[in-house]
């Protein structure tokens, strides 16, 4: 059975190539939400998991989930 209350969020993430190899990645809208990876793909996988856990933590603490509205 699908969860009809599931919400989809889209966040911009910034990937920075590290001088000694690998990538640092963070989500500017979610303060303190950072991760890293040895490859570009691993860094994206890791930040995706970090964002999911960040949002889960906000929900557990009954905090609002940050998002950016786009005016089209």
Coordinates of C-alpha atoms in Angstrom, one line a residue:
X1 CA 0.0 0.0 0.0
X2 CA 1.3 3.4 -0.9
X3 CA 1.6 6.3 1.6
X4 CA -0.7 8.9 0.2
X5 CA 0.8 11.5 2.6
X6 CA 4.2 11.3 1.0
X7 CA 5.6 14.7 0.0
X8 CA 8.3 15.2 -2.6
X9 CA 10.8 18.0 -2.0
X10 CA 13.4 19.2 -4.5
X11 CA 16.6 20.8 -3.1
X12 CA 19.6 22.3 -4.7
X13 CA 22.9 20.9 -3.5
X14 CA 26.4 22.2 -4.0
X15 CA 29.2 19.8 -4.8
X16 CA 32.8 20.9 -4.3
X17 CA 35.7 18.8 -5.6
X18 CA 38.3 18.5 -2.8
X19 CA 42.0 19.1 -3.5
X20 CA 42.9 15.7 -2.0
X21 CA 40.2 13.8 -3.9
X22 CA 36.5 13.2 -3.4
X23 CA 33.7 15.7 -3.0
X24 CA 32.1 17.8 -0.3
X25 CA 28.4 18.3 -0.8
X26 CA 25.8 20.4 1.1
X27 CA 22.3 21.7 0.9
X28 CA 22.2 25.5 1.5
X29 CA 18.5 25.5 2.5
X30 CA 19.0 22.9 5.2
X31 CA 21.5 24.4 7.6
X32 CA 24.2 22.0 8.6
X33 CA 23.2 19.4 6.1
X34 CA 26.5 18.3 4.6
X35 CA 28.0 15.1 3.4
X36 CA 30.9 13.8 1.2
X37 CA 31.9 11.0 -1.1
X38 CA 34.9 9.6 -2.9
X39 CA 33.1 10.0 -6.3
X40 CA 30.5 12.4 -7.6
X41 CA 27.9 9.6 -7.6
X42 CA 28.7 8.6 -4.0
X43 CA 28.5 12.2 -2.9
X44 CA 25.0 12.6 -4.4
X45 CA 23.8 9.3 -2.9
X46 CA 25.2 10.4 0.5
X47 CA 23.6 13.9 0.5
X48 CA 20.3 12.4 -0.6
X49 CA 20.4 10.2 2.5
X50 CA 21.5 13.1 4.6
X51 CA 18.5 15.2 3.4
X52 CA 16.1 12.4 4.0
X53 CA 17.4 12.0 7.6
X54 CA 17.4 15.7 8.1
X55 CA 13.7 16.0 7.1
X56 CA 12.8 12.9 9.2
X57 CA 14.4 14.6 12.2
X58 CA 12.5 17.8 11.6
X59 CA 9.2 15.9 11.4
X60 CA 10.0 14.0 14.6
X61 CA 10.6 17.3 16.4
X62 CA 7.4 18.9 14.9
X63 CA 9.5 21.5 13.0
X64 CA 8.6 23.0 9.7
X65 CA 10.4 21.7 6.6
X66 CA 12.2 24.5 4.7
X67 CA 11.5 25.0 1.1
X68 CA 11.8 27.7 -1.6
X69 CA 8.8 28.8 -3.5
X70 CA 9.2 29.6 -7.1
X71 CA 7.0 32.3 -8.7
X72 CA 6.3 31.2 -12.2

